[in-house]
Coordinates of C-alpha atoms in Angstrom, one line a residue:
Chain A
M503 CA -29.2 39.5 8.6
S504 CA -29.2 38.1 5.1
T505 CA -30.3 34.6 4.3
L506 CA -26.8 33.5 3.2
T507 CA -25.2 34.5 6.5
S508 CA -28.0 33.1 8.6
R509 CA -27.9 29.9 6.7
Y510 CA -24.2 29.7 7.2
I511 CA -24.5 30.3 11.0
T512 CA -27.3 27.7 11.2
A513 CA -25.0 25.2 9.4
V514 CA -22.2 25.8 11.8
S515 CA -24.3 25.8 15.0
R516 CA -26.1 22.6 14.0
A517 CA -22.7 20.9 14.0
V518 CA -21.5 22.0 17.4
P519 CA -22.7 20.5 20.7
D520 CA -25.8 22.0 22.4
S521 CA -23.8 23.5 25.2
Q522 CA -21.6 25.6 22.9
R523 CA -24.3 26.5 20.4
S524 CA -25.3 30.0 21.3
D525 CA -21.7 31.0 22.1
V526 CA -20.4 29.8 18.7
E527 CA -23.4 31.3 16.9
A528 CA -22.5 34.8 18.4
E529 CA -18.9 34.4 17.6
V530 CA -19.4 33.3 14.0
A531 CA -21.9 36.1 13.5
A532 CA -19.4 38.6 14.8
A533 CA -16.6 37.1 12.6
I534 CA -18.7 37.3 9.5
A535 CA -19.7 40.9 10.3
D536 CA -16.0 41.9 10.8
L537 CA -14.8 40.1 7.7
S538 CA -17.5 41.5 5.4
E539 CA -17.0 45.0 6.9
A540 CA -13.4 44.8 5.9
K541 CA -14.3 43.8 2.4
L542 CA -16.8 46.7 2.2
D543 CA -14.1 49.1 3.2
G544 CA -12.1 47.6 0.4
G545 CA -14.8 48.7 -2.0
A546 CA -16.7 45.5 -2.5
T547 CA -20.5 45.5 -2.9
P548 CA -22.4 44.1 0.1
E549 CA -23.2 40.8 -1.8
E550 CA -19.5 40.3 -2.8
A551 CA -18.4 41.2 0.8
E552 CA -20.7 38.7 2.3
R553 CA -19.8 36.0 -0.2
S554 CA -16.1 36.4 0.3
A555 CA -16.4 36.5 4.0
L556 CA -18.2 33.2 4.0
L557 CA -15.7 31.8 1.6
E558 CA -12.9 32.8 3.9
L559 CA -14.5 31.0 6.8
G560 CA -14.9 28.0 4.6
D561 CA -16.9 24.8 4.9
P562 CA -19.2 25.3 7.9
M563 CA -18.8 21.6 9.0
R564 CA -15.0 22.1 9.2
L565 CA -15.4 25.4 11.1
A566 CA -17.8 23.8 13.5
A567 CA -15.3 21.0 14.1
D568 CA -12.5 23.5 14.8
Y569 CA -14.8 25.4 17.2
S570 CA -15.9 22.4 19.1
N571 CA -12.5 20.6 18.8
R572 CA -14.1 17.5 17.3
P573 CA -12.4 15.2 14.9
L574 CA -13.2 15.3 11.2
H575 CA -12.0 11.8 10.7
L576 CA -13.7 8.5 11.5
I577 CA -10.8 6.9 13.2
G578 CA -7.8 8.9 14.2
P579 CA -4.1 8.1 14.5
D580 CA -4.5 7.0 18.1
H581 CA -6.7 4.1 17.3
F582 CA -5.9 3.4 13.7
P583 CA -3.1 0.8 14.4
T584 CA -5.3 -1.2 16.8
Y585 CA -8.2 -0.9 14.3
V586 CA -6.2 -2.3 11.4
R587 CA -4.7 -5.0 13.6
L588 CA -8.1 -6.2 14.8
L589 CA -9.5 -6.2 11.3
K590 CA -6.7 -8.4 10.2
V591 CA -7.1 -10.8 13.0
L592 CA -10.8 -11.2 12.5
A593 CA -10.3 -11.6 8.7
A594 CA -7.8 -14.3 9.3
T595 CA -9.9 -16.2 11.9
V596 CA -13.6 -15.6 11.8
L597 CA -14.0 -15.5 8.0
P598 CA -12.5 -18.9 7.1
I599 CA -14.1 -20.6 10.1
A600 CA -17.6 -19.2 9.4
T601 CA -17.3 -19.9 5.7
L602 CA -16.2 -23.5 6.4
A603 CA -19.1 -23.9 8.8
V604 CA -21.5 -22.8 6.1
I605 CA -20.0 -25.2 3.6
V606 CA -20.4 -28.1 6.0
A607 CA -23.9 -27.1 6.9
K608 CA -24.9 -26.9 3.2
L609 CA -23.3 -30.2 2.3
L610 CA -25.0 -31.9 5.2
T611 CA -28.4 -30.6 4.0
G612 CA -27.6 -32.2 0.6
A613 CA -27.0 -29.1 -1.5
D614 CA -25.2 -29.6 -4.8
A615 CA -21.8 -28.2 -5.6
G616 CA -23.2 -24.9 -7.2
Q617 CA -25.4 -24.2 -4.2
V618 CA -22.5 -24.8 -1.8
A619 CA -20.2 -22.5 -3.7
A620 CA -22.8 -19.8 -3.9
A621 CA -23.6 -20.0 -0.2
A622 CA -19.8 -19.9 0.6
V623 CA -19.2 -16.9 -1.5
T624 CA -22.2 -14.9 -0.3
T625 CA -21.4 -15.7 3.4
L626 CA -17.8 -14.7 2.9
L627 CA -18.7 -11.4 1.3
Q628 CA -21.5 -10.5 3.7
L629 CA -19.5 -11.5 6.8
A630 CA -16.5 -9.5 5.6
M631 CA -18.7 -6.4 5.1
Q632 CA -20.5 -6.9 8.4
L633 CA -17.2 -7.3 10.3
A634 CA -15.6 -4.3 8.7
F635 CA -18.7 -2.2 9.3
W636 CA -19.2 -3.0 12.9
V637 CA -15.6 -2.8 13.9
T638 CA -15.5 0.6 12.2
V639 CA -18.6 1.7 14.0
V640 CA -17.2 0.6 17.4
F641 CA -13.9 2.4 16.7
A642 CA -15.6 5.6 15.5
I643 CA -17.5 5.6 18.8
I644 CA -14.3 5.0 20.8
E645 CA -12.7 7.9 18.9
R646 CA -15.5 10.2 19.9
S647 CA -15.8 9.2 23.6
P648 CA -14.0 11.4 26.1
G649 CA -10.9 9.9 27.7
S650 CA -10.4 7.5 24.8
K651 CA -7.0 8.9 24.2
A652 CA -5.7 7.3 27.3
M653 CA -7.5 4.1 26.4
H654 CA -5.7 3.0 23.3
P655 CA -3.5 0.0 24.0
K656 CA 0.2 0.9 24.3
W657 CA 2.3 -0.5 21.6
D658 CA 4.8 -3.0 22.8
P659 CA 7.8 -4.6 21.1
S660 CA 6.2 -8.0 21.6
M661 CA 3.5 -7.0 19.2
L662 CA 6.0 -7.0 16.3
P663 CA 5.2 -9.5 13.6
D664 CA 7.7 -12.2 12.7
S665 CA 10.7 -10.8 11.1
P666 CA 11.8 -11.9 7.6
T667 CA 13.8 -14.8 9.0
G668 CA 12.5 -16.8 6.1
R669 CA 14.3 -20.1 5.6
A670 CA 13.0 -23.5 5.0
R671 CA 12.6 -25.1 8.3
L672 CA 13.5 -28.8 8.6
G673 CA 10.6 -29.7 10.7
D674 CA 8.1 -28.1 8.3
T675 CA 9.7 -29.9 5.4
V676 CA 9.7 -33.3 7.0
V677 CA 6.0 -33.0 8.0
S678 CA 5.1 -31.8 4.5
V679 CA 7.0 -34.6 2.8
L680 CA 5.5 -37.3 5.1
L681 CA 2.0 -36.0 4.5
A682 CA 2.4 -36.0 0.8
L683 CA 3.9 -39.5 0.8
G684 CA 1.3 -40.7 3.2
V685 CA -1.6 -39.6 0.9
A686 CA 0.3 -41.1 -2.1
A687 CA 0.7 -44.4 -0.3
Y688 CA -2.9 -44.5 0.9
L689 CA -4.1 -44.6 -2.7
P690 CA -2.7 -48.0 -3.6
W691 CA -3.0 -49.3 0.0
Q692 CA -6.7 -48.8 0.2
H693 CA -7.1 -50.8 -3.0
F694 CA -5.2 -53.9 -2.0
R695 CA -5.4 -53.9 1.8
S696 CA -8.6 -52.3 3.0
P697 CA -9.7 -53.1 6.6
F698 CA -13.1 -53.8 5.1
T699 CA -13.7 -57.2 3.5
S700 CA -16.6 -58.5 1.5
L701 CA -18.3 -61.8 2.5
D702 CA -15.9 -63.9 0.6
G703 CA -13.0 -62.2 2.4
S704 CA -11.5 -60.1 -0.4
P705 CA -10.8 -56.5 0.6
I706 CA -13.3 -53.7 -0.4
P707 CA -11.5 -50.6 -1.7
T708 CA -12.6 -47.4 -0.2
L709 CA -12.2 -45.5 -3.4
D710 CA -14.0 -46.4 -6.6
P711 CA -11.6 -48.8 -8.5
G712 CA -12.9 -47.4 -11.8
L713 CA -10.9 -44.2 -10.9
W714 CA -7.6 -46.1 -11.5
Q715 CA -8.3 -45.6 -15.2
S716 CA -8.7 -41.9 -14.7
W717 CA -8.1 -39.8 -11.7
I718 CA -6.1 -41.9 -9.1
P719 CA -2.9 -41.8 -11.2
V720 CA -3.3 -38.0 -11.4
L721 CA -3.7 -37.7 -7.6
L722 CA -0.8 -40.0 -7.0
A723 CA 1.4 -38.0 -9.3
A724 CA 0.4 -34.7 -7.7
M725 CA 1.3 -36.0 -4.2
L726 CA 4.6 -37.5 -5.3
A727 CA 5.5 -34.2 -7.1
M728 CA 4.5 -32.4 -3.9
A729 CA 7.0 -34.4 -1.9
V730 CA 9.7 -33.6 -4.5
L731 CA 8.8 -30.0 -4.4
E732 CA 9.1 -29.8 -0.6
I733 CA 12.6 -31.3 -0.8
L734 CA 13.7 -28.9 -3.6
R735 CA 12.3 -26.0 -1.7
Y736 CA 14.2 -27.0 1.4
R737 CA 17.4 -27.2 -0.6
A738 CA 16.8 -23.8 -2.2
G739 CA 16.4 -22.3 1.2
G740 CA 12.8 -21.2 1.1
W741 CA 9.7 -20.2 -0.9
S742 CA 10.1 -18.3 -4.1
V743 CA 7.4 -17.2 -6.5
K744 CA 8.2 -20.3 -8.6
F745 CA 7.8 -22.7 -5.8
V746 CA 4.6 -21.0 -4.6
S747 CA 3.0 -21.2 -8.0
V748 CA 4.0 -24.9 -8.6
N749 CA 2.8 -25.7 -5.0
A750 CA -0.5 -24.1 -5.7
A751 CA -0.9 -25.8 -9.0
L752 CA -0.1 -29.2 -7.5
N753 CA -2.5 -28.6 -4.7
L754 CA -5.2 -27.7 -7.1
L755 CA -4.4 -30.7 -9.3
F756 CA -5.1 -32.8 -6.2
A757 CA -8.0 -30.9 -4.6
V758 CA -10.1 -30.1 -7.6
P759 CA -10.6 -33.7 -8.7
V760 CA -11.1 -35.0 -5.2
I761 CA -13.7 -32.3 -4.3
W762 CA -15.4 -32.6 -7.7
L763 CA -15.6 -36.4 -7.4
A764 CA -16.8 -36.3 -3.8
A765 CA -19.4 -33.7 -4.7
A766 CA -20.6 -35.8 -7.6
G767 CA -20.7 -38.9 -5.3
S768 CA -18.4 -40.9 -7.5
L769 CA -15.2 -40.9 -5.4
L770 CA -16.1 -43.7 -3.0
E771 CA -16.7 -47.3 -3.9
P772 CA -20.4 -47.9 -3.5
A773 CA -19.9 -51.3 -2.0
F774 CA -17.7 -49.7 0.8
V775 CA -20.4 -47.1 1.5
Q776 CA -23.0 -49.8 1.6
R777 CA -21.0 -51.7 4.2
L778 CA -21.1 -48.6 6.4
V779 CA -24.8 -48.1 5.9
D780 CA -25.3 -51.8 6.8
A781 CA -23.3 -51.2 9.9
G782 CA -25.8 -48.6 11.0
W783 CA -24.4 -45.3 9.6
A784 CA -27.4 -44.2 7.6
N785 CA -26.0 -41.1 6.1
A786 CA -22.5 -42.4 5.5
D787 CA -22.4 -41.4 1.8
L788 CA -23.3 -37.7 2.4
Q789 CA -21.3 -37.2 5.6
L790 CA -18.2 -38.9 4.3
N791 CA -18.2 -36.9 1.1
A792 CA -18.8 -33.7 3.0
T793 CA -16.0 -34.4 5.4
I794 CA -13.6 -35.2 2.5
I795 CA -14.5 -32.0 0.7
V796 CA -14.1 -29.8 3.8
V797 CA -10.9 -31.4 4.9
T798 CA -9.4 -31.3 1.4
A799 CA -10.4 -27.7 0.8
G800 CA -9.2 -26.7 4.3
V801 CA -5.8 -28.4 4.0
V802 CA -5.2 -27.1 0.4
L803 CA -6.3 -23.6 1.4
W804 CA -4.1 -23.6 4.4
D805 CA -1.1 -24.9 2.4
V806 CA -1.4 -22.3 -0.3
V807 CA -2.0 -19.4 2.1
D808 CA 0.9 -20.6 4.3
S809 CA 3.3 -20.6 1.3
L810 CA 2.1 -17.1 0.3
R811 CA 2.5 -15.9 3.9
K812 CA 6.1 -17.1 4.0
L813 CA 7.0 -15.9 0.6
P814 CA 8.0 -12.3 1.5
G815 CA 10.1 -13.4 4.4
D816 CA 11.8 -16.1 2.5
A817 CA 12.4 -13.9 -0.5
A818 CA 13.9 -11.2 1.8
A819 CA 16.1 -13.8 3.5
L820 CA 17.3 -15.2 0.1
A821 CA 18.0 -11.7 -1.1
L822 CA 20.1 -11.1 1.9
G823 CA 22.2 -14.1 0.9
T824 CA 21.3 -16.2 3.9
P825 CA 19.4 -19.1 2.5
G826 CA 18.3 -21.6 5.1
Q827 CA 20.4 -24.6 4.5
G828 CA 20.4 -27.3 7.2
T829 CA 21.3 -24.7 9.9
A830 CA 17.8 -23.3 10.1
I831 CA 16.1 -23.9 13.4
P832 CA 13.6 -26.8 13.1
G833 CA 10.0 -26.2 13.7
Chain B
M347 CA 14.0 24.1 -7.6
I348 CA 12.0 23.3 -4.5
D349 CA 8.6 21.8 -5.2
E350 CA 6.0 24.5 -4.1
D351 CA 3.8 21.9 -2.4
V352 CA 6.7 20.5 -0.5
L353 CA 7.8 23.9 0.6
A354 CA 4.3 24.9 1.7
G355 CA 3.9 21.7 3.7
H356 CA 7.1 22.2 5.6
Q357 CA 6.4 25.9 6.2
Q358 CA 3.0 25.1 7.6
E359 CA 4.6 22.6 10.0
L360 CA 7.2 25.1 11.0
R361 CA 4.6 27.8 11.6
R362 CA 2.1 25.6 13.5
G363 CA 2.2 26.7 17.1
T364 CA 3.7 30.1 16.3
V365 CA 0.2 31.5 15.9
V366 CA -0.4 30.7 19.5
M367 CA 2.6 32.6 20.6
A368 CA 1.8 35.5 18.3
A369 CA -1.8 35.7 19.7
L370 CA -0.7 35.5 23.3
A371 CA 1.9 38.2 22.7
T372 CA -0.3 40.5 20.7
L373 CA -3.3 40.3 23.0
E374 CA -1.4 41.7 26.0
T375 CA -3.2 44.7 24.5
P376 CA -6.9 43.7 24.4
G377 CA -8.3 43.2 20.9
Y378 CA -10.9 41.3 19.0
G379 CA -10.6 38.6 16.4
Y380 CA -10.5 40.6 13.2
G381 CA -8.1 43.2 14.6
L382 CA -5.7 40.4 15.6
L383 CA -6.1 38.9 12.1
A384 CA -5.1 42.2 10.5
V385 CA -2.2 42.8 12.9
L386 CA -0.8 39.3 12.2
E387 CA -1.2 39.8 8.5
Q388 CA 0.7 43.0 8.6
S389 CA 3.6 41.5 10.6
G390 CA 4.0 38.7 8.1
L391 CA 2.3 36.0 10.1
S392 CA -0.7 35.4 7.9
V393 CA -3.3 33.1 9.4
D394 CA -6.6 32.0 7.9
A395 CA -9.7 33.5 9.6
N396 CA -11.1 30.0 10.0
T397 CA -8.0 28.9 11.9
L398 CA -7.7 32.0 14.1
Y399 CA -11.3 32.3 15.3
P400 CA -11.6 28.7 16.6
L401 CA -8.1 29.0 18.0
L402 CA -9.0 32.1 20.1
R403 CA -12.0 30.2 21.5
R404 CA -9.8 27.2 22.4
L405 CA -7.2 29.4 24.1
E406 CA -10.1 31.1 26.0
K407 CA -11.4 27.6 27.1
Q408 CA -7.9 26.7 28.3
G409 CA -7.8 29.9 30.4
L410 CA -4.9 31.4 28.5
L411 CA -7.1 34.2 27.2
E412 CA -9.8 36.2 29.0
A413 CA -12.7 37.2 26.8
E414 CA -15.8 39.4 27.2
W415 CA -18.4 40.7 24.8
D416 CA -17.9 44.4 24.1
T417 CA -21.3 45.9 23.5
T418 CA -20.2 49.6 23.5
E419 CA -19.8 49.6 19.7
S420 CA -22.5 49.5 17.1
R421 CA -22.5 45.7 17.2
P422 CA -21.1 43.2 19.8
R423 CA -17.6 42.0 19.5
K424 CA -15.7 39.6 21.6
M425 CA -12.6 41.2 23.2
Y426 CA -9.7 39.0 24.1
R427 CA -6.9 39.7 26.6
T428 CA -4.0 37.5 27.6
S429 CA -4.5 36.1 31.1
D430 CA -1.9 35.5 33.7
S431 CA -1.5 31.9 32.8
G432 CA -1.4 32.9 29.2
R433 CA 1.5 35.2 29.9
A434 CA 3.2 32.4 31.8
L435 CA 2.7 30.0 29.0
L436 CA 4.0 32.5 26.5
K437 CA 7.2 32.8 28.6
R438 CA 7.7 29.1 28.5
L439 CA 7.1 28.9 24.8
E440 CA 9.4 31.8 24.1
S441 CA 12.3 30.2 26.0
E442 CA 11.6 26.9 24.1
W443 CA 11.6 28.9 20.9
N444 CA 14.9 30.5 21.7
A445 CA 16.5 27.3 22.7
L446 CA 15.5 25.7 19.5
A447 CA 16.8 28.7 17.5
G448 CA 20.1 28.4 19.4
S449 CA 20.5 24.7 18.8
L450 CA 19.7 25.1 15.1
N451 CA 22.3 27.9 14.8
N452 CA 24.9 25.8 16.5
L453 CA 24.3 23.0 14.1
R454 CA 24.5 25.4 11.1
T455 CA 27.7 27.1 12.2
T456 CA 29.7 24.1 13.3
D457 CA 30.6 21.7 10.6
P458 CA 27.9 19.1 10.8
R459 CA 30.2 16.3 9.9
K460 CA 32.5 17.2 12.7
A461 CA 29.6 17.3 15.1
L462 CA 28.6 13.8 14.1
K463 CA 32.1 12.5 14.5
E464 CA 32.2 13.8 18.1
L465 CA 29.4 11.5 19.0
P466 CA 30.6 8.5 21.0

């Protein structure tokens, strides 16, 4: 037996289960002998005959897989839908929660803005890779375990994602407008009527009054514009690319200054923070700023993601000529 | 013109499964792998060697073929023969095949638009 043939047979038999090994070895050897004999009869030299016989049998891994009826794919069509669905669910739940937790932990330990951002990004990337890797490993094992064909969850109509009903829902719109107006109203309210008063009875603003010269008007404008945008969107019947971009821009216009100021420690009025420290809240400065950053980032992220999520459905509904109007089901 | 790749893809799908019938039918007379390969090639049902050899082994495992090593020749060869259950399966597959051919012919001979209109 020449080396090429014996190497081929070894390559095949190594890739089949122990129990079938000697059987398959004998069969492959007989097949190679038959095929090369036919080539020899056709006038080929022994080397050519052997080579073309091996070429005809092809990649030994593939042949071994055919012999032992093993899959040549990591995850087959039976489990692929479940696999993708699970990955999506994990990406939408575990990733943001864990990243947010890391941000909070970093802020509480007094990291600066750069460290927080770096930790958040590395956590997000590492976690995403770990999730994808381990879910894939588990599904690859399931794919290869006997009886797994019967195991994959049956598809059911109730698993269908929301259809492109689109439409601006009245409930959503009212909540969004109230939220925007509420934040906008809070800005002047905290300045004139704070629940905290100094010794002489005058109110202590929660936000640094110096910001009235710079950022507070911007924040106020962003929130008012947001309320207007929500109303316009409702009248238009849903999200469009234009509304989504403006919404994202307004969100950033609000969130970036707030997060930046909070991270730099210049958002809150020092006298207000001092009152809290005097009242026994030793880490008031750090913990308040951290909470503000997390909540702002969370709300803004959610709002932008939500608008993006609804965009395809609304666009489809608008294209069908059935814009929401007031007839849409609230909530 | 038909795209060659498209044609090849559809042909392959159409032929998938016919190799099983051809093997079961041909091996009523005992034969070994390469012999079957040559017979199929001659009758226009060309199969790749690396498809046929594993298929024979699978059919043997399913009890549709009986196999034994023939050691009377200069080197051992695995001889296959269609088993009783292989014959029964072939019968079922053939009637399925004929039913499919009949249905297709019906569709092709009657005006397809008319057939669709007759649907409730």
